[in-house]
Coordinates of C-alpha atoms and ligand atoms in Angstrom, one line a residue:
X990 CA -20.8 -20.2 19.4
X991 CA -20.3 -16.8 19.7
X992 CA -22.5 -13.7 20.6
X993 CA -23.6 -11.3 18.0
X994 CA -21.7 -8.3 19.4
X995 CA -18.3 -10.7 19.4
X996 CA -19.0 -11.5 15.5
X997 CA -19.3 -8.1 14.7
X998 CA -16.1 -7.2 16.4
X999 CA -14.3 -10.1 15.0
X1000 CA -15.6 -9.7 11.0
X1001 CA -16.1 -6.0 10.8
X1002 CA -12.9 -4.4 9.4
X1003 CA -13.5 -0.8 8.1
X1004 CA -12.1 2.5 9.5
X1005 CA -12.9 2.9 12.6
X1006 CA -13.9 -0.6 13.4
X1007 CA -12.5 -2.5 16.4
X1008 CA -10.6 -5.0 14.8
X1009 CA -9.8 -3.0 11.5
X1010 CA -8.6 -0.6 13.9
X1011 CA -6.3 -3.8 15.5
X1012 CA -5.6 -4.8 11.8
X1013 CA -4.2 -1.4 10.7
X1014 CA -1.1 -2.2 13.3
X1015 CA 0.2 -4.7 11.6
X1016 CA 1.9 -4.5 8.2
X1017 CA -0.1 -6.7 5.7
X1018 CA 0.6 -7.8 2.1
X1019 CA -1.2 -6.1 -0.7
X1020 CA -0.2 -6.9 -4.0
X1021 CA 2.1 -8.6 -5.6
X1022 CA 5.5 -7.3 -7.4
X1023 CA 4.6 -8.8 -10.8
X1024 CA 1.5 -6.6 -10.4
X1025 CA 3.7 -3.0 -11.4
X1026 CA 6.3 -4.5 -12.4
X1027 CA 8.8 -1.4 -13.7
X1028 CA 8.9 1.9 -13.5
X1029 CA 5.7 4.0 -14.7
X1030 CA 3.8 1.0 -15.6
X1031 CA 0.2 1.1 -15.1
X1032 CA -1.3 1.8 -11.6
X1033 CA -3.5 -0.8 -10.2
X1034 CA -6.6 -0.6 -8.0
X1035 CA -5.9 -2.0 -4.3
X1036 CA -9.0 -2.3 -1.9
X1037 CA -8.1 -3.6 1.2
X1038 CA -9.8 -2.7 4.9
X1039 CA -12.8 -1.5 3.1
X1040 CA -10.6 1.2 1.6
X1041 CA -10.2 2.4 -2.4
X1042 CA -6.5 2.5 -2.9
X1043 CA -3.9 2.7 -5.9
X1044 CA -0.8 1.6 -6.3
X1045 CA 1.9 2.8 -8.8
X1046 CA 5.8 2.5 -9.3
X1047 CA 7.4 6.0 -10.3
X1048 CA 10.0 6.6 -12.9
X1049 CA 12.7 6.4 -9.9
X1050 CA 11.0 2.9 -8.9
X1051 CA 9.4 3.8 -5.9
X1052 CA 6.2 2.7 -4.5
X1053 CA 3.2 4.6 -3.8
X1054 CA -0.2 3.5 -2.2
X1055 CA -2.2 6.8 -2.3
X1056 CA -6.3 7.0 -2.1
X1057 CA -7.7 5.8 -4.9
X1058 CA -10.3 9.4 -4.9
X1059 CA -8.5 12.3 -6.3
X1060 CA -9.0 14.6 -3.9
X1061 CA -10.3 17.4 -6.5
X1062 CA -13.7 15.8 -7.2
X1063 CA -12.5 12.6 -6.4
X1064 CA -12.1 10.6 -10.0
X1065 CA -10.8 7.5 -9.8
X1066 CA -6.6 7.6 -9.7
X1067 CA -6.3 4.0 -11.2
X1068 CA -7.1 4.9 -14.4
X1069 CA -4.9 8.3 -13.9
X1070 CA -1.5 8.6 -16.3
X1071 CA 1.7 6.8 -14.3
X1072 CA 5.1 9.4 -15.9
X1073 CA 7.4 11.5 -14.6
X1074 CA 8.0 10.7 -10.6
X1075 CA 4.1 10.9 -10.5
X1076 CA 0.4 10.1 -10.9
X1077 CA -1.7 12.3 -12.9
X1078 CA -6.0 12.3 -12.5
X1079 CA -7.0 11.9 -16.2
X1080 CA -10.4 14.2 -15.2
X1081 CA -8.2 17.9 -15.1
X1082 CA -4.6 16.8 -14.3
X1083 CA -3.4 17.3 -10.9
X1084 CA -0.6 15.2 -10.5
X1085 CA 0.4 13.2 -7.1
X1086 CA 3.6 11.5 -6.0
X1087 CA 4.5 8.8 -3.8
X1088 CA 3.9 10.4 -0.6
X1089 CA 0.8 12.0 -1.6
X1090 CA 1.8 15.5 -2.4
X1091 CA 0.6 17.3 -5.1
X1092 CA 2.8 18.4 -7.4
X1093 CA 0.9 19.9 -10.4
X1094 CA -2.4 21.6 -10.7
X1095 CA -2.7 22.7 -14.3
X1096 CA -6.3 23.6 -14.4
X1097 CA -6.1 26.7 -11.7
X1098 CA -3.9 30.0 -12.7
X1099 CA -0.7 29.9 -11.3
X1100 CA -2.3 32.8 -8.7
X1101 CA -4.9 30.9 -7.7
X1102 CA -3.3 27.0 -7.4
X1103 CA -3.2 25.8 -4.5
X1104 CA -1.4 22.5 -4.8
X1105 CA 0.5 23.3 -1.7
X1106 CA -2.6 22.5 0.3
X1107 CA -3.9 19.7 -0.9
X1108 CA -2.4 16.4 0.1
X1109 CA -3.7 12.7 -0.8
X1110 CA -4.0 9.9 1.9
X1111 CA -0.7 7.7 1.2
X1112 CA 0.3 4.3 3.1
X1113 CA 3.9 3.4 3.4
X1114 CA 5.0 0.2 1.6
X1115 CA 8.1 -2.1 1.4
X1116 CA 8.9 -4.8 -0.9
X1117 CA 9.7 -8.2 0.3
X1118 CA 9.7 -11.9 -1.4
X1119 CA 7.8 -10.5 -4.5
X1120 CA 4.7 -9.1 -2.3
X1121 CA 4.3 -5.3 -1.9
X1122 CA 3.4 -4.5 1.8
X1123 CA 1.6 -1.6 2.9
X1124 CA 1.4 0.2 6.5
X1125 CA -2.4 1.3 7.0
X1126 CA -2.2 2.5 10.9
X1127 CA -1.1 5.4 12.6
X1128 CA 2.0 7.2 11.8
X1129 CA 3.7 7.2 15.5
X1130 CA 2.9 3.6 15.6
X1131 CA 4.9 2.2 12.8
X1132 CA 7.3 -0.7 13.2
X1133 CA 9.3 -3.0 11.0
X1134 CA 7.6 -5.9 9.3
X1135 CA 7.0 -9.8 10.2
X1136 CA 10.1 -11.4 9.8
X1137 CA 8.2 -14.5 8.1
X1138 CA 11.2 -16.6 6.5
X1139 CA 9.2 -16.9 3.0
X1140 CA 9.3 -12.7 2.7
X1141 CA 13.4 -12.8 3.2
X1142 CA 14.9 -16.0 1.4
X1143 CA 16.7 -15.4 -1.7
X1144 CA 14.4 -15.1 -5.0
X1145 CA 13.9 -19.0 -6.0
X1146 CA 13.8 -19.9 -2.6
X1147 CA 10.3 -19.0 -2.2
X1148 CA 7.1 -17.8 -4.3
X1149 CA 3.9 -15.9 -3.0
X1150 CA 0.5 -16.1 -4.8
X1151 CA -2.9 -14.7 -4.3
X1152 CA -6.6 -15.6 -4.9
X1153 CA -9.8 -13.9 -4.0
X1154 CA -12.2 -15.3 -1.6
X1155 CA -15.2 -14.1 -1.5
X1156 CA -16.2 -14.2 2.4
X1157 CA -15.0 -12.8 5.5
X1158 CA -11.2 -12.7 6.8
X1159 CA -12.0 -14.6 9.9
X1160 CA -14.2 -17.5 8.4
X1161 CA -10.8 -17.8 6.2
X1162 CA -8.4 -17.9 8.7
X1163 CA -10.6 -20.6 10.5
X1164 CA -10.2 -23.0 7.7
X1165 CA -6.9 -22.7 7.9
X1166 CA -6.1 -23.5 11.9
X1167 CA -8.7 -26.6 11.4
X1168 CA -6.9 -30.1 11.6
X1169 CA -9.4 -32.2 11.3
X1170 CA -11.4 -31.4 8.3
X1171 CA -8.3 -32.5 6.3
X1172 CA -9.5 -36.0 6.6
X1173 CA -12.7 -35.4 5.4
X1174 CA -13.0 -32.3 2.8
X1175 CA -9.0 -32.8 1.0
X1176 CA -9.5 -37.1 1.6
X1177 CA -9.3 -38.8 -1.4
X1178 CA -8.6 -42.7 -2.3
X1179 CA -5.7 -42.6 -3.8
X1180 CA -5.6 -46.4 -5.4
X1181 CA -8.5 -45.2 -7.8
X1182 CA -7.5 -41.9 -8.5
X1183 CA -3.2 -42.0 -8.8
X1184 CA -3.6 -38.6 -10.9
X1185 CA -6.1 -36.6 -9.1
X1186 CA -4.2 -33.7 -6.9
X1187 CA -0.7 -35.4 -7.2
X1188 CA 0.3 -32.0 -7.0
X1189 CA 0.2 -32.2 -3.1
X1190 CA 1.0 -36.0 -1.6
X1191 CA -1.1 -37.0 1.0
X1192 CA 0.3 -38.3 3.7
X1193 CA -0.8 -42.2 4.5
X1194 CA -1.2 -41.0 8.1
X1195 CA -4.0 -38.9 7.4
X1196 CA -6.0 -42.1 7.5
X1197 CA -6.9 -41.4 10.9
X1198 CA -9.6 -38.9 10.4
X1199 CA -9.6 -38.6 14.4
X1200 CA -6.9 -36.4 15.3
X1201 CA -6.3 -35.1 19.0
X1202 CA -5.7 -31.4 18.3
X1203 CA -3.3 -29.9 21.3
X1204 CA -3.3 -26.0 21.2
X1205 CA -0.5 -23.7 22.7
X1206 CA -0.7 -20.3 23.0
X1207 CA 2.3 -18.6 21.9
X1208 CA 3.2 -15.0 22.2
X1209 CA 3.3 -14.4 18.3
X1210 CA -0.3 -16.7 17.9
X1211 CA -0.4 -20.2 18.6
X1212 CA 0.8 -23.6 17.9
X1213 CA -1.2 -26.2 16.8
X1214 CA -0.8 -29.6 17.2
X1215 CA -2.7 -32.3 14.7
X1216 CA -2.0 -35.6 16.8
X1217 CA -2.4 -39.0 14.9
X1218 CA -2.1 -42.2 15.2
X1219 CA 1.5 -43.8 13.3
X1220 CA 3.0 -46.9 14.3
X1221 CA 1.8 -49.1 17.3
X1222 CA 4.3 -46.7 19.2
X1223 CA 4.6 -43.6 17.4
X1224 CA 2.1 -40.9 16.3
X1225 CA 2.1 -38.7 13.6
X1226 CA 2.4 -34.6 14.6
X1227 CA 1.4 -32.0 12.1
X1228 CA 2.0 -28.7 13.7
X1229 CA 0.1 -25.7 12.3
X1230 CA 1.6 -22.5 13.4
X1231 CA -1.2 -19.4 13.4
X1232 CA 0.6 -15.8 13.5
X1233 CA -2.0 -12.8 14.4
X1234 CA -3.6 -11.4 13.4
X1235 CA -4.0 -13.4 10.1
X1236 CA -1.0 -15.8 8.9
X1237 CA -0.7 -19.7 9.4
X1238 CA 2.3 -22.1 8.4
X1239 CA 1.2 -25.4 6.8
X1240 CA 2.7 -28.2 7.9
X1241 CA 5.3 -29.6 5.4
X1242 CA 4.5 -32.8 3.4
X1243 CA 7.3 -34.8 1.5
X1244 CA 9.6 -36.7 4.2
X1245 CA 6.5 -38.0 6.7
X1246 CA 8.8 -39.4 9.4
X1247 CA 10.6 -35.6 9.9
X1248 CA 9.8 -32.6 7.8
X1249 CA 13.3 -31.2 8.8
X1250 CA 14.8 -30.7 5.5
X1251 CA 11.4 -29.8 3.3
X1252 CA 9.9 -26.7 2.3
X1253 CA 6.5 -25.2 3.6
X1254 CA 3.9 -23.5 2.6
X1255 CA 1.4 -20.9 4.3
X1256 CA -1.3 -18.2 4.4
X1257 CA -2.3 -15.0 4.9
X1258 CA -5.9 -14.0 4.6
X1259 CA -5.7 -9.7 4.2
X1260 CA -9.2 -8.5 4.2
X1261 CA -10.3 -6.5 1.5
X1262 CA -13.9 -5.6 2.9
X1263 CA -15.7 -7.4 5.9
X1264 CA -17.3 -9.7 2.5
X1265 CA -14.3 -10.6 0.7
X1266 CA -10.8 -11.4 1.4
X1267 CA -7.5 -12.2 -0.1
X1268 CA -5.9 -15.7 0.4
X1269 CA -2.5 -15.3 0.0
X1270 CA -0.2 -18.5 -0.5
X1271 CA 3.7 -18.4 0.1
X1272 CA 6.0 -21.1 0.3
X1273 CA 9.2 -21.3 1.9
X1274 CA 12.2 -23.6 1.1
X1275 CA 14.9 -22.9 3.4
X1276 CA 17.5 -25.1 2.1
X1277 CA 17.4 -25.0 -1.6
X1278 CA 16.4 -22.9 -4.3
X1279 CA 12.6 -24.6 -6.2
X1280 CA 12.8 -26.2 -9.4
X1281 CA 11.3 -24.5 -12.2
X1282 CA 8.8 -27.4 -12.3
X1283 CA 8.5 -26.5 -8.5
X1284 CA 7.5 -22.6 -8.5
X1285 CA 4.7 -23.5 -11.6
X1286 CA 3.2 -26.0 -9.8
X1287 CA 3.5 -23.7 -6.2
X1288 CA 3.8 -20.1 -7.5
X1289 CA 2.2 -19.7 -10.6
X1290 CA -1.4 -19.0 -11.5
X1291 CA -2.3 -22.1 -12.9
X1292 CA -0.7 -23.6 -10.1
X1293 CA -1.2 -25.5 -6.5
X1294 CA -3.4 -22.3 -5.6
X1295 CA -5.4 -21.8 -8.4
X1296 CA -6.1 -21.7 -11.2
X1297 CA -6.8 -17.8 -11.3
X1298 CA -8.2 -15.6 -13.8
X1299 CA -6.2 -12.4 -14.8
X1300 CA -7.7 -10.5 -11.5
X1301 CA -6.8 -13.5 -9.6
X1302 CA -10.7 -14.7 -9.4
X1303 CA -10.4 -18.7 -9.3
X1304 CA -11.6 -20.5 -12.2
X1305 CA -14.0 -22.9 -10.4
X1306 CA -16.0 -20.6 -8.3
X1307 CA -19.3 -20.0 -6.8
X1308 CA -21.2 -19.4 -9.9
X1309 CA -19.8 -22.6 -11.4
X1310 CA -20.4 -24.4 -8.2
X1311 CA -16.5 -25.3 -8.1
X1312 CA -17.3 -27.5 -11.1
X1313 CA -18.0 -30.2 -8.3
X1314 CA -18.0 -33.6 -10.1
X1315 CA -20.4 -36.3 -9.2
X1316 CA -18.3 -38.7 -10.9
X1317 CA -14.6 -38.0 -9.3
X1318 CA -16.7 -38.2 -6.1
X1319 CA -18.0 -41.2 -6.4
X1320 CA -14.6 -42.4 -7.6
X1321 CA -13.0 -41.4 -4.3
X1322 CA -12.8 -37.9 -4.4
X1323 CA -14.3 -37.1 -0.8
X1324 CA -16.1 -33.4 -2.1
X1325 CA -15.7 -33.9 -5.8
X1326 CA -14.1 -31.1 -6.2
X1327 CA -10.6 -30.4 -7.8
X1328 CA -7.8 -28.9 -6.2
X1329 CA -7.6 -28.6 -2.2
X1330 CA -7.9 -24.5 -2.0
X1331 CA -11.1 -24.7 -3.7
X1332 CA -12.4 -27.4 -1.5
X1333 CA -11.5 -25.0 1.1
X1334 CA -13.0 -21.9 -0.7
X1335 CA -16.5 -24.1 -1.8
X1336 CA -16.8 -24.9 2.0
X1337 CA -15.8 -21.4 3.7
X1338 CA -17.7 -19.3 0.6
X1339 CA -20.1 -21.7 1.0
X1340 CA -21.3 -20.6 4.3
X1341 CA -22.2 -16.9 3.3
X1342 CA -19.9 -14.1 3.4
X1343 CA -20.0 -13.8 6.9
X1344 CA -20.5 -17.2 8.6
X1345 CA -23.6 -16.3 11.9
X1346 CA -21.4 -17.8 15.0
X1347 CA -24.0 -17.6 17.3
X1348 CA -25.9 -20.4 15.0
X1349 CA -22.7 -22.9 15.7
X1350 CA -22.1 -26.3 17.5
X1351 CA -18.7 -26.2 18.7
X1352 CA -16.7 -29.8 19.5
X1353 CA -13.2 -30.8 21.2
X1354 CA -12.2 -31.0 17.4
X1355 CA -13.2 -26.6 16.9
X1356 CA -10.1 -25.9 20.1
X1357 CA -7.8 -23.7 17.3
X1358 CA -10.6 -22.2 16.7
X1359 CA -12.2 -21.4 19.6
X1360 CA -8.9 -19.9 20.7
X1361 CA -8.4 -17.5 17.5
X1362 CA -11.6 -15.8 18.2
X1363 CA -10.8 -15.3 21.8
X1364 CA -7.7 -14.2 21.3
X1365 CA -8.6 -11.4 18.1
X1366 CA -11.5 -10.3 20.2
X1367 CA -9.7 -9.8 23.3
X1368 CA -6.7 -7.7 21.3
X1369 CA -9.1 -5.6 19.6
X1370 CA -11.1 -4.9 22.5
X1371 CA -7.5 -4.6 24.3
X1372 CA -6.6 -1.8 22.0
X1373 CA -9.8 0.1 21.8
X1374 CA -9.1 0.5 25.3
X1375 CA -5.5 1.5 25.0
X1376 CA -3.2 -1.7 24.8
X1377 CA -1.2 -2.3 21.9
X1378 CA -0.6 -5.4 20.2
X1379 CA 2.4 -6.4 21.2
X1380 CA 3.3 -9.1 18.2
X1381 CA 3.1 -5.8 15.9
X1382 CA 5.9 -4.6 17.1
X1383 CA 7.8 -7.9 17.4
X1384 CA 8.8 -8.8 14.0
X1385 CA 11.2 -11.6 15.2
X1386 CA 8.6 -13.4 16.9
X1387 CA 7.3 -14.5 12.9
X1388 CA 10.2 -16.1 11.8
X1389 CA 9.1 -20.0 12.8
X1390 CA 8.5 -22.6 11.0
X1391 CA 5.8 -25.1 11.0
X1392 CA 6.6 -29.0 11.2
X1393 CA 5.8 -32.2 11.1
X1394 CA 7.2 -35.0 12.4
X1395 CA 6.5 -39.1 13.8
X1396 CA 7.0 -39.1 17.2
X1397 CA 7.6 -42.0 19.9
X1398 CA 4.1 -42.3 21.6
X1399 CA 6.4 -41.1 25.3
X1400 CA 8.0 -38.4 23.8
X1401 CA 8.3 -35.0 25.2
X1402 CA 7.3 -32.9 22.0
X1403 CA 9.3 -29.8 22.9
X1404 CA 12.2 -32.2 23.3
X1405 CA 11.7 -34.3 20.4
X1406 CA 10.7 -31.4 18.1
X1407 CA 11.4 -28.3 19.3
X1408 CA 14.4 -27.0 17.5
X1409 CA 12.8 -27.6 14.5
X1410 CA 9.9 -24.6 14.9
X1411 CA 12.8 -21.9 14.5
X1412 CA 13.2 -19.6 11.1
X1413 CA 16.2 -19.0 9.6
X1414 CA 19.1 -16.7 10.5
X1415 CA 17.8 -13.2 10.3
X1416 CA 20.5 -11.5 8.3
X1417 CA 19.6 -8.1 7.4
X1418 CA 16.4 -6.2 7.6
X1419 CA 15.7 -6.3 3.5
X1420 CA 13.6 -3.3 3.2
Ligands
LIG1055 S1 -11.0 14.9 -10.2 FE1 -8.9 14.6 -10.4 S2 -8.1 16.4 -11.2 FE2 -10.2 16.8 -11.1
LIG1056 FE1 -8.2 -27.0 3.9

């Protein structure tokens, strides 16, 4: 349960907001690659924080993310003409590039333009693992992004997808960093339906739908720890890791005695308003490139994470009730819903777009949570009073990995796991 005050600060993201203030520290994803994919190809509309943007590739391949209001009488630059190193409004033609300047203003008299003086809002961007990432925050605050493995394997070593949501970042976020509804909302019986979701392989150890969830705070989040129940002497550890402000790392399925060797998949949940959010899935496969049959059932936009529609909207939504079947659920399927990211998004949409906390019964099983909401509260409040957040300018702190792994029941878990949560070799800043 939280107080009314703490929701606000936790869900409301705009400009000038506490925590859209804390967001705007951290780089964030914001489109994908695919989405302008060459030089001068159309401009697409961005909206993320609450704020109209657009993003274009020039002739010279650079990226821009500039204000999506020409700053003339404020027309909207997505539909503006993408050609020659810049971005033209189609209402009277002043013309923009990357950085915002203005470079043309054909309507005004050569003595009377003023193109010198008029400059567009711009975000800085880089491009890593097929995402487009934009800075939002101050200037004199910048710093290099998230080393998250997934953004710096080779192409074909990892895929990154997105899907709208249609409630708040946070109530996201909290689906994600929650063991224990795994047994319940994504449980299926998997003798009646062999076909349904075979996609992802559940593991047999998820049977015990009473997990002991150990949380440890980290400096770049916190790690998570889904205990179950294995063997008479082992137990079965899925370790979720959360990143702040907004990522998590799945823990791997595949090899269920010790994930070493298998890829993993994760989140990001970048807020485009305080009412709607992007869920962003990446994968990660640190030791060999995907299959092709791999990335379309991972990456593509039919696959694992969706289906999506051509603005990424999923195809069983809230106005099709998630096309929940009666039948499949009788049959086994614990929601009667198809596919386990829109079980998630039928729950968490479900709710309203932003879930009231103060109406809540927290239990032992809620600790992940419990501890996110702290912790964002207490960084945004930290930095409306002056502190930075450190982890923004700690890239190297994102490149873990989640795991999971059968342990003896005696074991020491940083002994008998712990070499396993680093990333990768960092071996050049790819921006
Ligand atoms: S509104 Fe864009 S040029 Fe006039
Ligand atoms: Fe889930």
């Amino acid at each position: 349960m939280l107080s009314q005050e703490d929701n606000d600060i936790l869900t409301q993201v705009g400009p000038g907001t506490k925590m859209g203030e804390l967001l705007r520290r951290f780089w964030m994803p914001a489109l994908l690659e695919r989405e302008i994919p060459e030089p001068d190809s159309p401009p697409v509309k961005v909206r993320i924080l609450g704020e109209d943007l657009v993003a274009f590739k020039d002739t010279d391949g650079r990226v821009g993310i500039l204000d999506n209001f020409c700053p003339h009488r404020l027309a909207p630059m997505h539909l503006g003409r993408n050609e020659k190193c810049g971005l033209t409004c189609i209402y009277h033609g002043w013309k923009f590039d990357v950085e915002g300047n203005c470079v043309d203003m054909p309507n005004e008299t050569p003595e009377k333009e003023f193109s010198s003086k008029v400059r567009m809002k711009a975000y800085p961007s880089v491009i890593r693992g097929g995402v487009i990432w934009v800075y939002m925050g101050p200037e004199e605050k910048i710093s290099k992004p998230p080393e998250l493995e997934w953004s710096r394997l080779p192409e074909g070593q990892c895929y990154a997808t997105k899907r709208l949501q249609q409630n708040n970042w946070a109530q996201a976020v909290e689906g994600g960093i929650d063991s224990s509804h795994i047994s319940f909302l994504h449980s299926r019986n998997m003798d009646k339906q062999p076909d349904a979701d075979k996609k992802i392989p559940i593991n047999k150890y998820h049977q015990d739908g009473h997990p002991v969830v150990h949380v440890e705070e980290t400096d770049y989040g916190m790690r998570i720890g889904g205990r179950r129940k294995a063997e008479e002497d082992s137990y079965y550890w899925r370790f979720t890791q959360f990143l702040v402000p907004f990522y998590t790392m799945i823990a791997p399925v595949g090899n269920f005695e010790d994930s070493r060797n298998e890829p993993y998949n994760g989140h990001a949940w970048v807020p485009i308003d305080d009412e709607n959010t992007w869920t962003w899935s990446f994968g990660a496969n640190p030791h060999r490139a995907y299959t092709e049959q791999e990335l379309s059932d991972l990456g593509g936009d039919e696959g694992m994470w969706g289906p999506v529609d051509d603005n990424f909207r999923p195809v069983h939504n809230m106005d099709n009730n998630y096309h929940q079947d009666r039948e499949l659920q009788k049959e086994g399927n614990y929601s009667g819903i198809q596919g386990i990211p829109n079980q998630d998004a039928a729950v968490q949409e479900g709710m309203g777009p932003i879930v009231d906390r103060t109406k809540e019964h927290l239990g032992s099983a809620d600790l992940a949570i419990i501890n996110f909401r702290k912790r964002l509260i207490q960084m945004a409040k930290d930095l409306a009073d002056g502190k930075e957040p450190e982890a923004a300018n700690q890239g190297n702190w994102y490149n873990i990995r989640s795991v999971a792994i059968v342990l003896d029941k005696e074991a020491d878990v940083d002994e008998g796991a712990g070499d396993l949560f680093a990333g990768g070799e960092i071996r050049s800043a790819a921006e």
